[in-house]
Coordinates of C-alpha atoms in Angstrom, one line a residue:
Chain A
M1 CA 50.7 62.7 -23.1
F2 CA 49.8 63.6 -26.8
A3 CA 51.1 66.5 -28.5
A4 CA 48.7 69.7 -28.4
P5 CA 47.6 69.2 -31.9
V6 CA 46.6 65.5 -31.4
N7 CA 44.7 66.5 -27.8
R8 CA 42.8 69.1 -29.8
L9 CA 41.5 66.7 -32.4
I10 CA 40.6 64.3 -29.7
S11 CA 38.6 66.7 -27.8
E12 CA 37.0 68.0 -30.9
L13 CA 36.4 64.6 -31.9
A14 CA 34.8 63.8 -28.5
R15 CA 32.2 66.1 -28.9
L16 CA 30.4 64.2 -31.7
P17 CA 27.3 62.1 -30.2
G18 CA 28.1 58.7 -29.4
V19 CA 31.7 59.4 -29.2
G20 CA 33.4 58.8 -25.9
Q21 CA 37.3 59.6 -25.2
R22 CA 38.4 56.2 -26.1
T23 CA 36.5 56.3 -29.6
A24 CA 37.8 59.9 -30.4
Q25 CA 41.4 58.8 -29.6
R26 CA 41.2 55.6 -31.8
L27 CA 39.7 58.0 -34.7
A28 CA 42.5 60.5 -34.2
F29 CA 45.3 57.9 -34.7
H30 CA 43.1 56.8 -37.8
I31 CA 43.0 60.5 -39.1
L32 CA 47.0 60.5 -37.9
R33 CA 47.7 57.3 -40.0
V34 CA 45.8 57.9 -43.5
S35 CA 47.1 59.8 -46.1
D36 CA 46.8 63.8 -46.0
E37 CA 44.3 63.3 -49.0
E38 CA 41.8 61.0 -47.0
A39 CA 42.0 63.3 -44.1
L40 CA 41.6 66.5 -45.6
A41 CA 38.6 65.3 -47.6
L42 CA 37.1 65.1 -44.4
A43 CA 37.9 68.2 -43.0
D44 CA 36.8 69.6 -46.8
A45 CA 33.6 68.0 -46.5
I46 CA 32.9 69.4 -43.0
R47 CA 33.7 72.9 -44.2
E48 CA 31.7 72.7 -47.6
V49 CA 28.3 71.1 -46.0
K50 CA 28.6 74.1 -43.1
E51 CA 29.2 76.7 -45.9
T52 CA 26.7 75.5 -48.5
V53 CA 23.8 73.6 -46.8
G54 CA 21.4 75.9 -45.2
H55 CA 17.4 75.7 -44.7
C56 CA 14.7 75.7 -46.9
E57 CA 12.7 79.0 -46.8
V58 CA 9.5 77.0 -47.2
C59 CA 9.8 74.0 -45.0
F60 CA 12.9 74.4 -43.3
N61 CA 14.6 71.3 -44.4
L62 CA 18.1 71.3 -45.4
A63 CA 18.6 73.0 -48.7
V64 CA 21.4 73.7 -50.9
G65 CA 19.9 77.1 -52.2
P66 CA 16.5 79.0 -51.0
R67 CA 14.3 75.9 -51.6
C68 CA 14.8 72.0 -50.7
N69 CA 14.5 69.3 -53.3
I70 CA 11.2 68.0 -52.1
C71 CA 10.0 71.8 -52.1
L72 CA 11.1 72.0 -55.6
D73 CA 9.5 68.7 -56.8
E74 CA 6.3 69.4 -58.6
R75 CA 5.0 65.9 -58.3
R76 CA 4.6 66.1 -54.5
D77 CA 1.3 66.3 -53.3
G78 CA 1.2 69.9 -51.8
G79 CA -2.4 69.0 -50.1
V80 CA -0.5 66.7 -47.3
I81 CA 2.2 68.3 -45.3
C82 CA 4.2 65.8 -42.6
V83 CA 5.4 67.7 -39.6
V84 CA 8.8 66.7 -38.1
E85 CA 11.1 68.0 -35.7
E86 CA 14.4 67.7 -37.5
P87 CA 15.8 67.3 -40.7
S88 CA 17.2 63.8 -40.1
D89 CA 13.5 62.7 -39.5
V90 CA 12.8 63.3 -43.1
I91 CA 15.0 60.6 -44.3
P92 CA 13.3 57.7 -42.6
I93 CA 9.8 58.6 -43.7
E94 CA 11.3 59.2 -47.5
R95 CA 12.6 55.8 -47.0
T96 CA 9.3 54.1 -46.5
H97 CA 8.2 55.3 -49.9
E98 CA 4.7 55.8 -48.3
F99 CA 4.4 59.6 -48.2
S100 CA 4.3 61.7 -51.6
G101 CA 3.4 65.1 -49.9
R102 CA 5.6 67.9 -48.4
Y103 CA 7.4 68.1 -45.2
H104 CA 7.4 70.9 -42.5
V105 CA 10.6 70.8 -40.3
L106 CA 9.9 72.5 -36.8
G107 CA 13.4 72.7 -35.6
G108 CA 12.8 70.9 -32.4
A109 CA 9.9 70.1 -29.9
L110 CA 8.3 71.8 -27.3
S111 CA 10.1 71.5 -24.0
P112 CA 9.5 74.4 -21.4
I113 CA 11.8 72.8 -19.1
D114 CA 14.5 73.4 -21.7
G115 CA 13.5 76.6 -22.6
V116 CA 11.7 75.7 -26.0
D117 CA 8.5 77.5 -26.3
P118 CA 6.1 77.8 -29.5
E119 CA 8.0 80.9 -30.7
D120 CA 11.2 79.0 -31.0
L121 CA 9.7 76.3 -33.2
H122 CA 9.0 77.1 -37.0
I123 CA 5.2 77.1 -36.1
E124 CA 4.1 80.4 -37.2
E125 CA 5.5 79.9 -40.8
L126 CA 3.4 76.6 -40.7
M127 CA 0.2 78.3 -39.7
R128 CA 1.3 81.0 -42.8
R129 CA 1.6 77.6 -45.1
L130 CA -1.7 76.5 -44.1
G131 CA -3.5 79.8 -44.5
A132 CA -2.9 79.5 -48.2
G133 CA -6.0 77.0 -48.0
E134 CA -4.3 74.3 -50.4
V135 CA -3.5 71.7 -47.4
R136 CA -6.0 69.2 -46.7
E137 CA -4.2 67.0 -44.1
L138 CA -1.2 67.7 -41.8
V139 CA 0.5 64.5 -40.6
V140 CA 2.0 65.0 -37.4
A141 CA 4.9 63.0 -37.2
T142 CA 7.0 64.5 -34.0
N143 CA 8.7 61.9 -32.1
S144 CA 6.9 59.6 -29.9
T145 CA 8.4 61.2 -26.9
T146 CA 7.1 63.4 -23.9
T147 CA 8.2 66.4 -25.9
G148 CA 7.1 65.4 -29.1
E149 CA 3.6 64.0 -28.0
A150 CA 3.2 67.5 -26.2
T151 CA 4.4 69.5 -29.7
A152 CA 1.5 67.1 -31.4
L153 CA -1.0 68.0 -28.8
Y154 CA -0.1 71.6 -29.2
L155 CA -0.4 71.7 -32.8
A156 CA -3.7 70.1 -32.9
D157 CA -5.1 72.6 -30.7
Q158 CA -3.7 75.3 -32.3
L159 CA -5.2 73.9 -35.6
R160 CA -8.6 73.2 -34.5
E161 CA -8.8 77.1 -33.9
R162 CA -7.0 78.4 -36.7
A163 CA -7.1 76.1 -39.5
P164 CA -10.4 74.2 -39.0
G165 CA -10.5 72.9 -42.3
V166 CA -7.3 71.1 -42.1
T167 CA -7.4 67.4 -40.7
V168 CA -4.6 66.6 -38.2
T169 CA -3.3 63.1 -38.3
R170 CA -1.1 61.6 -36.3
L171 CA 1.4 58.5 -37.0
A172 CA 0.3 55.2 -35.3
S173 CA 1.9 53.9 -32.1
G174 CA 2.3 50.1 -32.1
L175 CA 4.8 47.1 -31.6
P176 CA 7.5 47.6 -34.3
V177 CA 7.3 44.9 -37.2
G178 CA 9.3 42.1 -36.4
A179 CA 9.2 42.6 -32.5
D180 CA 8.9 40.1 -29.8
L181 CA 5.8 40.6 -27.4
E182 CA 8.3 39.9 -24.6
Y183 CA 10.6 42.5 -25.3
A184 CA 7.9 45.2 -25.7
D185 CA 7.8 48.4 -23.0
E186 CA 4.5 48.3 -21.4
V187 CA 3.7 51.6 -22.7
T188 CA 4.2 50.4 -26.4
L189 CA 2.2 47.3 -25.6
G190 CA -0.7 49.3 -23.9
R191 CA -0.8 51.4 -27.0
A192 CA -0.7 48.8 -29.3
F193 CA -3.8 47.0 -27.4
R194 CA -5.9 50.2 -27.6
S195 CA -5.2 50.7 -31.4
R196 CA -6.1 46.9 -32.1
H197 CA -7.8 46.8 -35.2
T198 CA -9.9 43.6 -36.9
L199 CA -8.5 41.3 -39.2
Chain B
M1 CA 18.0 61.9 -51.0
F2 CA 20.5 64.4 -49.6
A3 CA 22.0 67.2 -51.3
A4 CA 25.5 66.4 -52.8
P5 CA 27.7 68.0 -49.9
V6 CA 25.6 66.1 -47.2
N7 CA 26.3 62.9 -49.0
R8 CA 30.0 63.6 -49.4
L9 CA 30.3 64.5 -45.6
I10 CA 28.2 61.0 -45.0
S11 CA 30.7 59.2 -47.5
E12 CA 33.8 60.6 -45.8
L13 CA 32.8 59.9 -42.1
A14 CA 31.7 56.6 -43.1
R15 CA 35.4 55.7 -43.9
L16 CA 36.4 56.3 -40.2
P17 CA 36.7 52.8 -38.4
G18 CA 33.7 51.4 -36.6
V19 CA 31.6 54.4 -38.4
G20 CA 28.6 52.5 -40.5
Q21 CA 26.3 54.3 -43.0
R22 CA 23.9 55.2 -40.2
T23 CA 26.3 56.4 -37.6
A24 CA 27.8 58.6 -40.4
Q25 CA 24.5 59.9 -41.3
R26 CA 23.9 60.8 -37.5
L27 CA 27.2 62.4 -37.2
A28 CA 26.8 64.5 -40.6
F29 CA 23.3 65.6 -38.8
H30 CA 25.0 66.6 -35.8
I31 CA 27.7 68.7 -37.7
L32 CA 24.7 70.4 -39.7
R33 CA 23.0 71.0 -36.6
V34 CA 25.9 72.7 -34.6
S35 CA 27.3 75.9 -34.9
D36 CA 29.6 76.8 -37.6
E37 CA 32.2 77.6 -34.9
E38 CA 32.0 73.8 -33.6
A39 CA 31.8 72.2 -36.8
L40 CA 35.1 74.2 -38.3
A41 CA 36.9 73.7 -34.9
L42 CA 36.7 70.1 -35.9
A43 CA 37.7 70.5 -39.7
D44 CA 40.8 72.8 -38.4
A45 CA 41.7 70.3 -35.8
I46 CA 41.7 67.7 -38.7
R47 CA 43.7 69.9 -40.8
E48 CA 46.3 71.2 -38.2
V49 CA 46.9 67.4 -37.0
K50 CA 47.9 66.6 -40.7
E51 CA 50.0 69.7 -41.2
T52 CA 51.9 69.6 -37.8
V53 CA 52.3 66.0 -36.4
G54 CA 55.0 64.0 -38.1
H55 CA 57.1 60.9 -36.8
C56 CA 60.0 61.3 -34.3
E57 CA 63.5 60.8 -36.2
V58 CA 64.7 58.5 -33.6
C59 CA 61.7 56.5 -32.5
F60 CA 58.9 57.2 -35.1
N61 CA 56.4 57.8 -32.2
L62 CA 54.3 61.0 -33.2
A63 CA 56.0 64.1 -32.9
V64 CA 55.6 67.9 -33.5
G65 CA 59.2 68.9 -34.6
P66 CA 61.9 66.3 -35.2
R67 CA 61.8 64.5 -32.1
C68 CA 58.9 63.2 -29.9
N69 CA 58.3 64.2 -26.1
I70 CA 59.7 61.1 -24.9
C71 CA 62.9 61.2 -26.8
L72 CA 63.4 64.9 -25.7
D73 CA 63.0 63.9 -21.9
E74 CA 66.1 63.4 -20.3
R75 CA 64.7 61.5 -17.5
R76 CA 63.9 58.6 -19.6
D77 CA 66.3 55.6 -19.5
G78 CA 68.0 55.3 -22.5
G79 CA 69.2 51.6 -21.7
V80 CA 65.6 50.1 -22.2
I81 CA 63.6 50.5 -25.5
C82 CA 60.2 49.1 -25.7
V83 CA 59.2 48.0 -29.3
V84 CA 55.7 48.6 -30.3
E85 CA 53.6 48.5 -33.6
E86 CA 51.9 51.8 -33.9
P87 CA 52.3 55.3 -32.1
S88 CA 48.8 54.5 -30.5
D89 CA 50.5 51.5 -28.6
V90 CA 52.6 53.7 -26.8
I91 CA 49.7 55.5 -24.7
P92 CA 48.4 52.3 -23.1
I93 CA 52.0 51.5 -21.7
E94 CA 52.6 55.2 -20.5
R95 CA 49.5 54.9 -18.7
T96 CA 50.7 52.2 -16.5
H97 CA 53.5 54.2 -15.0
E98 CA 55.6 51.1 -15.2
F99 CA 58.0 51.9 -18.0
S100 CA 60.6 54.7 -18.0
G101 CA 62.5 53.6 -20.9
R102 CA 62.3 54.9 -24.4
Y103 CA 60.1 53.4 -27.2
H104 CA 60.6 52.4 -30.9
V105 CA 57.7 52.2 -33.3
L106 CA 57.8 49.8 -35.8
G107 CA 55.2 51.2 -38.1
G108 CA 53.2 47.6 -38.0
A109 CA 54.1 44.1 -37.8
L110 CA 55.5 41.4 -40.1
S111 CA 52.8 39.9 -42.5
P112 CA 53.9 38.5 -45.7
I113 CA 50.3 37.8 -46.6
D114 CA 49.6 41.7 -46.6
G115 CA 53.0 42.2 -48.3
V116 CA 54.7 43.6 -44.9
D117 CA 58.4 42.4 -45.2
P118 CA 61.1 43.4 -42.6
E119 CA 62.2 46.4 -44.6
D120 CA 58.8 47.8 -44.6
L121 CA 59.2 48.3 -40.8
H122 CA 61.7 50.4 -39.0
I123 CA 63.7 47.7 -37.9
E124 CA 66.9 48.8 -39.6
E125 CA 66.7 52.0 -37.4
L126 CA 66.1 50.1 -34.4
M127 CA 69.3 48.1 -35.2
R128 CA 71.3 51.1 -35.7
R129 CA 69.9 52.5 -32.4
L130 CA 71.3 49.3 -30.7
G131 CA 74.4 49.5 -32.4
A132 CA 75.4 52.7 -30.4
G133 CA 75.8 50.2 -27.2
E134 CA 73.9 52.1 -24.8
V135 CA 70.9 50.0 -24.8
R136 CA 70.5 47.1 -22.2
E137 CA 67.3 45.6 -22.7
L138 CA 64.7 45.4 -25.5
V139 CA 61.2 45.0 -24.3
V140 CA 59.1 43.5 -27.5
A141 CA 55.7 44.8 -26.9
T142 CA 54.2 43.9 -30.3
N143 CA 50.4 42.7 -30.1
S144 CA 49.7 39.1 -29.0
T145 CA 48.3 38.5 -32.5
T146 CA 49.9 36.0 -35.0
T147 CA 51.8 38.7 -36.9
G148 CA 52.7 40.5 -33.5
E149 CA 54.2 37.4 -32.5
A150 CA 56.0 36.5 -35.6
T151 CA 57.4 40.1 -35.5
A152 CA 58.8 39.5 -32.0
L153 CA 60.3 36.2 -32.9
Y154 CA 61.8 37.6 -35.9
L155 CA 63.3 40.5 -33.7
A156 CA 64.7 38.3 -31.2
D157 CA 66.2 36.1 -33.9
Q158 CA 67.9 39.2 -35.6
L159 CA 69.3 40.6 -32.2
R160 CA 70.9 37.2 -31.0
E161 CA 72.7 37.5 -34.0
R162 CA 73.3 41.1 -34.5
A163 CA 73.2 42.7 -31.0
P164 CA 74.4 39.8 -28.7
G165 CA 74.6 42.0 -25.4
V166 CA 70.9 43.0 -25.4
T167 CA 68.6 41.3 -23.6
V168 CA 65.3 40.5 -25.4
T169 CA 62.1 40.6 -23.4
R170 CA 58.5 40.1 -24.1
L171 CA 55.4 41.2 -22.3
A172 CA 53.8 38.4 -20.3
S173 CA 50.8 36.7 -21.3
G174 CA 47.9 35.8 -19.3
L175 CA 44.5 36.5 -17.8
P176 CA 43.4 39.9 -17.7
V177 CA 43.0 41.4 -14.1
G178 CA 39.5 40.8 -13.1
A179 CA 38.5 38.2 -15.4
D180 CA 36.4 35.1 -15.1
L181 CA 38.3 31.7 -16.0
E182 CA 34.8 30.9 -17.6
Y183 CA 35.2 33.5 -20.5
A184 CA 38.8 33.0 -20.8
D185 CA 39.8 31.8 -24.3
E186 CA 41.7 28.4 -24.3
V187 CA 44.8 29.8 -25.6
T188 CA 44.9 32.5 -23.0
L189 CA 44.0 30.4 -20.3
G190 CA 46.7 27.8 -21.5
R191 CA 49.5 30.6 -21.8
A192 CA 48.5 31.8 -18.2
F193 CA 48.9 28.0 -17.1
R194 CA 52.0 27.4 -18.6
S195 CA 53.6 31.0 -17.2
R196 CA 51.9 30.1 -13.7
H197 CA 54.5 31.3 -10.9
T198 CA 54.4 30.3 -7.2
L199 CA 52.9 32.6 -4.8

C-alpha cells in the first residue's frame, strides 16, 4: 500500500524496542512530514553515534576515544568499582549522586540458555583491574533478575578465590520508595521483610 | 553525562511524536547496542524516504515520482474523490476495502487560530479536478474534530457554488463497532442517536 522507501522506513523503525507496526507507521509519516533538515539531523545523529562512540578500554562504558569520561575523571575513587550489565545502567546510578567510584560494564549477564557464558562478558578484564590491588570494594549492581542475580553470585564466588582482599557488596532489594504495599509483588515484599532494619 | 554524539542522538529522537526523554534514551542505547548495519539501515531509510518520496501532482498523496500508485491505477473510479487531511489518512480508508475511487489530500485542515486558511490547503487544486466534469461524488473524510468539521462545511459551501453537479457526502458519525455505550462520550452518542436508522 505504501511506496517501497516508506515500507522500508516503517520496517526499520519497527525494529526499535517498544515500537510496533502502528507506531512505526506514525513515526514514518512524521518523518515524511517534517523538513528535510529535521529528518536528516536524526539520520546523521544515528550515523555519527555509530561512527564515533565506542567502548572505554578500561571499563567498557560508552566512550568517544579510548577512555570514558568517568575513567578520565581524576576525582573518582579508584578504590570502589560498581559492576553493571550495560552502559545504560551507568546513568541511573550516576543520577543518584550516591556513588563516586568507577564502573565496570560486563556487557550483559550470564545466561546459559541464551549461550552467554563467563567468557562472553568482560569478567577477565575485571579480574585484571582487581589484580592491580587498588580496589577495596566491588559493588555488584547487575539487574535484580534471574540472570542478573546469577551473575552476581558467580562474581562473588570467583572473587572469593581470586581477589580475597576485595569486599563484594550487592545493591539492597526492597520496596521502591513511594510504593504501596498493596501493589508490591510477593518476592520484593519478602526480601524487604528479610532485610528489615531497626529505626 | 553522555558523550556529545549520544546527547545529540537522544535529543533528535526526542523530537519524534510520542517519544519523551526516557524513551529517547532507551532508543539511543538500543541503537548503540545493535550492529552498525542495523543502525545505518535506519539512518539510510530516513535519508532515502526524504530523497525519493514526494507528493502526487494530482492528489497530493505520497508518491515516488510525479503520480501516486492510486492515481496511476486505471481500475480506480475517477468519478468519486475522497478528501482527506493527510497522506496518512489514506491508509485506514484503503484498509477497509470499501472505497474504490480516488483521493485528494488537503495537507491539513482549516484552522484560523493556527493561521491555516483555505489558500494553505490544496483546495484550488481540488476545484480544478472537479472542473473537468468527471467527478460525481466527493466524500469528505476530514477528521471528526473541530477543524476537520469546519473544513468539511467550508468545502460543502464552496462546492454548492462552484461545482453544483457534484454530490458532497460526509463519513457517518456514530459509535465505534464493538464499543460499550457506557464508555461513549456524549457527543458521539448524541450523533449516533440523531443518525439512527431502521433495522
